[in-house]
PDB file of C-alpha atoms in Angstrom:
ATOM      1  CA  UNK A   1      17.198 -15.275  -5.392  1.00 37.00           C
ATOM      2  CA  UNK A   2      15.341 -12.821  -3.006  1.00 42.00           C
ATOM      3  CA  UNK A   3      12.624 -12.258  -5.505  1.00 47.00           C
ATOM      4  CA  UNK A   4      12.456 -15.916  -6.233  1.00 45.00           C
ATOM      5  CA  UNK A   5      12.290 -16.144  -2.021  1.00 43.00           C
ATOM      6  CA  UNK A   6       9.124 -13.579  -2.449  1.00 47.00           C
ATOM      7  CA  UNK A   7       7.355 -15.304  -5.033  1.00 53.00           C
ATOM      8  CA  UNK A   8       6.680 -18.227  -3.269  1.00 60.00           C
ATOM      9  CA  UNK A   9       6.073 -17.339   0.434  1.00 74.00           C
ATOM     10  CA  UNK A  10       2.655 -15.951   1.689  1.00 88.00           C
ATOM     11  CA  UNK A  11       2.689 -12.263   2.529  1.00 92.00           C
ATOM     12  CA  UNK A  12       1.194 -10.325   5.379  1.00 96.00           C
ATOM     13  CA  UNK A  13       0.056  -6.548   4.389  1.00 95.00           C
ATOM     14  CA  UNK A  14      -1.035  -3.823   6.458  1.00 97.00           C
ATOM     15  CA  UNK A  15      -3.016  -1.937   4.349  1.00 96.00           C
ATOM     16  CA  UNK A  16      -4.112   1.498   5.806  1.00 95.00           C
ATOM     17  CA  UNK A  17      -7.078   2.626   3.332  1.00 94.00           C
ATOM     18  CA  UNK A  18     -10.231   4.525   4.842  1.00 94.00           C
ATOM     19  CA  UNK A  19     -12.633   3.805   1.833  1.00 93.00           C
ATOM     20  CA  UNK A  20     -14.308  -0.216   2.569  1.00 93.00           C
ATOM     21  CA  UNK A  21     -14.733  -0.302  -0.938  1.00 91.00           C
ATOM     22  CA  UNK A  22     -11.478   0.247  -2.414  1.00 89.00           C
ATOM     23  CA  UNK A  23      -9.838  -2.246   0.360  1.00 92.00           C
ATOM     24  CA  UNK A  24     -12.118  -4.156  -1.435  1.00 92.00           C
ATOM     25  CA  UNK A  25     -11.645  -3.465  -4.342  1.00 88.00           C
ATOM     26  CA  UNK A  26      -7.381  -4.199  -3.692  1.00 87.00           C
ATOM     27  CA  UNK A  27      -8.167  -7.007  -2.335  1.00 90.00           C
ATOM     28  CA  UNK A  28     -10.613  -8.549  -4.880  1.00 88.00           C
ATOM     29  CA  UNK A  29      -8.119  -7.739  -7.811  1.00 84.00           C
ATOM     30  CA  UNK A  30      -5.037  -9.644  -6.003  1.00 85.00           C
ATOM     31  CA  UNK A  31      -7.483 -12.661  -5.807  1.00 86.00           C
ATOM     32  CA  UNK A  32      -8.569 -12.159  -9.237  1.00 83.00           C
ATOM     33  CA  UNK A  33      -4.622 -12.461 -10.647  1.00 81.00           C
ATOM     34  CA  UNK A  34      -4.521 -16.142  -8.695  1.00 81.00           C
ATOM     35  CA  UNK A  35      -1.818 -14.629  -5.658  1.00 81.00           C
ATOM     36  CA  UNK A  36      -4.474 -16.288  -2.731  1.00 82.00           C
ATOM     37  CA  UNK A  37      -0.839 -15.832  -0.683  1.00 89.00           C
ATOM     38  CA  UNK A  38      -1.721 -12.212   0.284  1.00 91.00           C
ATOM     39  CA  UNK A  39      -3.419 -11.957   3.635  1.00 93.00           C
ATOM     40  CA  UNK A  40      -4.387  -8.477   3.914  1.00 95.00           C
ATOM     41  CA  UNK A  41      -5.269  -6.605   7.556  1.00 97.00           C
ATOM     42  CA  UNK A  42      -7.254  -3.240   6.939  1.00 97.00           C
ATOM     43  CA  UNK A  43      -6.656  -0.136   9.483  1.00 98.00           C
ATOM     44  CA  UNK A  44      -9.068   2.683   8.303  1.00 97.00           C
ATOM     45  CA  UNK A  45      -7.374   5.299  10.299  1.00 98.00           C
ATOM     46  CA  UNK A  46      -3.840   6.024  11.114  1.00 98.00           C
ATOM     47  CA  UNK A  47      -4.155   5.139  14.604  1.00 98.00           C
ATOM     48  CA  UNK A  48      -4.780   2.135  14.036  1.00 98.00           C
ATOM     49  CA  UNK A  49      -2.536   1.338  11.942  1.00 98.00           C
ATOM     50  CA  UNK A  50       0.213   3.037  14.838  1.00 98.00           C
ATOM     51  CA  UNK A  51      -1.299   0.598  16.769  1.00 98.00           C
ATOM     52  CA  UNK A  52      -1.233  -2.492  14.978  1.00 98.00           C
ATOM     53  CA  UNK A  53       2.074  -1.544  13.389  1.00 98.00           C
ATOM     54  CA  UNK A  54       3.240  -1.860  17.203  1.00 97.00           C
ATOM     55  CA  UNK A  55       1.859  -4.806  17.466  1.00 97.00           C
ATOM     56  CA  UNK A  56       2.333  -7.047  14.962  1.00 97.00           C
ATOM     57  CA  UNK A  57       4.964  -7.780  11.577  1.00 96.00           C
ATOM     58  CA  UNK A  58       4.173  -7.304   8.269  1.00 96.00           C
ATOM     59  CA  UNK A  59       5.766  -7.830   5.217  1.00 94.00           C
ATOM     60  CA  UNK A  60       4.213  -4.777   3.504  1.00 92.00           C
ATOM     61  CA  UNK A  61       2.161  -1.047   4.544  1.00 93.00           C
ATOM     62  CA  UNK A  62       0.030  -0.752   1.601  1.00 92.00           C
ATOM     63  CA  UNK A  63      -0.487   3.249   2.376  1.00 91.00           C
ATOM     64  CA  UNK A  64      -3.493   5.741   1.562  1.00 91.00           C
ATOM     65  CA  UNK A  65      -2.367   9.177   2.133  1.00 89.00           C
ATOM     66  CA  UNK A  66      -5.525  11.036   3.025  1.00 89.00           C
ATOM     67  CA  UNK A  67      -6.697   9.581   6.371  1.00 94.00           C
ATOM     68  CA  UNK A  68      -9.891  10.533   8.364  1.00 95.00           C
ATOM     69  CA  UNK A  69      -6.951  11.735  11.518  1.00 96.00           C
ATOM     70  CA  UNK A  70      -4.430  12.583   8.610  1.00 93.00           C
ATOM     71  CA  UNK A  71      -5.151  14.321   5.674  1.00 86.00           C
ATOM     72  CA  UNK A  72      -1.779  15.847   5.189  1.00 89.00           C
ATOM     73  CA  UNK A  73       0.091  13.562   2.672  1.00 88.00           C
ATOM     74  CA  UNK A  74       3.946  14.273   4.016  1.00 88.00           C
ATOM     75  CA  UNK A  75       2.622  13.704   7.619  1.00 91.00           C
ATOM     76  CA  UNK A  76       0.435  10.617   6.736  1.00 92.00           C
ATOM     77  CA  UNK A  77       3.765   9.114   5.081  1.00 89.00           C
ATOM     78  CA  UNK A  78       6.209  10.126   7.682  1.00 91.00           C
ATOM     79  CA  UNK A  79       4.055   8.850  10.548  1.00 95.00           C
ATOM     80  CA  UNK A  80       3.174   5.575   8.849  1.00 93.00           C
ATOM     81  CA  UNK A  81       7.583   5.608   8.350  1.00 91.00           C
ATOM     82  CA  UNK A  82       8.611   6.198  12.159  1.00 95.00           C
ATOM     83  CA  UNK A  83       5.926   3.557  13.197  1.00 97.00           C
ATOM     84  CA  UNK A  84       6.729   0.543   9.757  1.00 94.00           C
ATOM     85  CA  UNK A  85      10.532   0.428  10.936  1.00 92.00           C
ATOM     86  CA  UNK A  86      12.071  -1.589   7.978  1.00 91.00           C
ATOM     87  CA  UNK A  87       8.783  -2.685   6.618  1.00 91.00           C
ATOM     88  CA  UNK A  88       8.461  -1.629   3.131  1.00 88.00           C
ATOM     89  CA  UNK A  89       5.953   1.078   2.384  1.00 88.00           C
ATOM     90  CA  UNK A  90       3.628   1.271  -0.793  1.00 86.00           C
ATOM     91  CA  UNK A  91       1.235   3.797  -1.520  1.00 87.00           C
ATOM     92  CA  UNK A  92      -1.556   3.257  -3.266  1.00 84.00           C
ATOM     93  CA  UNK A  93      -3.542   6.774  -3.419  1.00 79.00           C
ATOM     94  CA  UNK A  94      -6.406   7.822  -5.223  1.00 75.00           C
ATOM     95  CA  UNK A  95      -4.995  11.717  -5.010  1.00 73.00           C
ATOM     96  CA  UNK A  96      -1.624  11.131  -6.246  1.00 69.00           C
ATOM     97  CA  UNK A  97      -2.657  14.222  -9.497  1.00 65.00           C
ATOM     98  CA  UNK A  98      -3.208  16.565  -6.248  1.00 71.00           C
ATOM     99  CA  UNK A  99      -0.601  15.271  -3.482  1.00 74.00           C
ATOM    100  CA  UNK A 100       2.716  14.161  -5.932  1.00 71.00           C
ATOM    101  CA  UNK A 101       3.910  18.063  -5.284  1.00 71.00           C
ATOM    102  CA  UNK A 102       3.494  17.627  -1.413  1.00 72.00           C
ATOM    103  CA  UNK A 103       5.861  14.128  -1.828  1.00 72.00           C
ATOM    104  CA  UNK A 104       9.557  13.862  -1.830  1.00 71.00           C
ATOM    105  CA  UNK A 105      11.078  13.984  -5.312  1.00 66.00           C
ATOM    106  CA  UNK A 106      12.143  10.679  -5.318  1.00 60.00           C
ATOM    107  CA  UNK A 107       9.420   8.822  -4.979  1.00 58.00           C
ATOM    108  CA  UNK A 108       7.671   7.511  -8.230  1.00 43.00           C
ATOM    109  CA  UNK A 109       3.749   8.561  -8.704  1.00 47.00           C
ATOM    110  CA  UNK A 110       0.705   6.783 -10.274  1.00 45.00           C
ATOM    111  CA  UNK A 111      -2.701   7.497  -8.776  1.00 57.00           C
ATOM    112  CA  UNK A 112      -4.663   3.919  -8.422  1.00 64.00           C
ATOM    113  CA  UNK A 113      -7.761   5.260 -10.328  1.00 60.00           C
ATOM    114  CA  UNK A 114      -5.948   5.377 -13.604  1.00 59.00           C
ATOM    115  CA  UNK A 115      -4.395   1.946 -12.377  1.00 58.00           C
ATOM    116  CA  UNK A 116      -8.024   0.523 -11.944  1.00 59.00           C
ATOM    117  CA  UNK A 117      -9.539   2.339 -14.665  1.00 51.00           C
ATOM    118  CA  UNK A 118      -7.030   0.792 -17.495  1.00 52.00           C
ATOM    119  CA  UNK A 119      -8.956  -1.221 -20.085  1.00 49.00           C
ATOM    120  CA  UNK A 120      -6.463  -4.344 -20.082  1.00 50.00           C
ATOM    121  CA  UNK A 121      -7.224  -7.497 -18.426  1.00 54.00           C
ATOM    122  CA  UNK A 122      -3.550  -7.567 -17.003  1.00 57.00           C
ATOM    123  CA  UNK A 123      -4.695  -4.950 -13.798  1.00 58.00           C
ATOM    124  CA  UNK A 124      -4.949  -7.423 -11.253  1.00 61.00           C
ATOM    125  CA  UNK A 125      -1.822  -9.276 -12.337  1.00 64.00           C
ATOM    126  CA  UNK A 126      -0.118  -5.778 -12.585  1.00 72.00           C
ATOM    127  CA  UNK A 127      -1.187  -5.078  -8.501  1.00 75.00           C
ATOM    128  CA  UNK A 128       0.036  -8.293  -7.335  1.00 77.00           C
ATOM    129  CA  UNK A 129       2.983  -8.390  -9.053  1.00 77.00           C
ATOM    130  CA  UNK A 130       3.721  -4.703  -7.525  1.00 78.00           C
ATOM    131  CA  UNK A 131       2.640  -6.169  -3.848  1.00 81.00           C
ATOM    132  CA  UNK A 132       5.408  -8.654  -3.914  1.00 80.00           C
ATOM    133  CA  UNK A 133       7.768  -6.670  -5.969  1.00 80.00           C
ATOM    134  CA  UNK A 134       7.207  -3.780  -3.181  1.00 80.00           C
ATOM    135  CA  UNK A 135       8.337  -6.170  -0.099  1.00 82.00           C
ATOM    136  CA  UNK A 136      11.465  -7.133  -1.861  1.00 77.00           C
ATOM    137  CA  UNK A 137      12.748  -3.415  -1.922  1.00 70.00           C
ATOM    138  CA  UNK A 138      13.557  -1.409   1.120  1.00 59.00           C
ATOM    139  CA  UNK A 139      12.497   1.549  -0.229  1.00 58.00           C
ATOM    140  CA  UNK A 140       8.942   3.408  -0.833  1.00 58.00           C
ATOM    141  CA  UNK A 141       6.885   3.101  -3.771  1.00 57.00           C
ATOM    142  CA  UNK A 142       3.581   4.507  -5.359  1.00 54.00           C
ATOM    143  CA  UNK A 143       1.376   3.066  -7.752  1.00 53.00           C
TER     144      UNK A 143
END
C-alpha cells in the first residue's frame, strides 16, 4: 500500500551533487523515464545542503560523497545523516570502486557511471524507479 502511496504522489529531493552536469544528467534521465513528479533542489556543497536540510522537507537526499567542503566519504554521509533526520538517504556516487571500503558494511554499492554507462534503454526507468523505491525505505541506499 505504501509503495502504491509513493507511486502516485510527487516527490521533493534534495540532491547534494557538486558536478552541474551530472545533476543534470539525474535529472534529465528521471524526465526521460516519464516520472515529471520529481522536483529536484540541487545543493553543490554540504553546507548547503545543512542549510536547506534545516530549512525545508524532503522526501529524499539524493547524496554525492565527495563534496568541495567534504571529501571524506564516512563524514560526507554521517553529516548529511545528523542533518536528513528520518529523510531517506540515497547515494548516488561516481567513486563508489574507491570509497565502498570507507562505507559501512551494510550498505549496498553501485557506482552511477556503470549505472549511466549500461547499453539498455531501461537506465532512466531503472533511476526513477530507485528514487521512489528509496523514499519508501527508511534506510540508506547506493546505486
Amino acid at each position: 500500500m505504501r509503495e502504491e502511496m509513493m507511486a502516485n504522489r510527487a516527490l521533493k529531493v534534495l540532491h547534494v551533487e557538486d558536478d552541474f552536469a551530472d545533476a543534470m544528467l539525474v535529472q534529465h534521465a528521471v524526465c526521460e523515464a516519464g516520472d515529471l513528479d520529481i522536483a529536484f533542489e540541487v545543493a553543490r556543497t554540504l553546507r548547503d545542503a545543512k542549510r536547506l536540510l534545516g530549512r525545508n522537507d524532503y522526501d529524499l537526499v539524493l547524496l554525492d560523497l565527495r563534496l568541495p567542503d567534504s571529501i571524506h566519504p564516512r563524514d560526507t554521509l554521517e553529516t548529511t545523516q545528523s542533518h536528513a533526520g528520518d529523510t531517506p538517504i540515497l547515494i548516488l556516487s561516481g567513486s563508489m570502486s574507491v570509497d565502498a571500503a570507507r562505507l559501512p558494511d551494510d550498505i549496498a554499492r553501485l557506482d552511477k557511471n556503470e549505472s549511466f554507462r549500461k547499453s539498455c534503454g531501461d537506465v532512466p526507468v531503472h533511476l526513477a524507479h530507485r528514487i521512489r523505491e528509496a523514499v519508501g525505505e527508511a534506510d540508506i541506499q547506493t546505486i
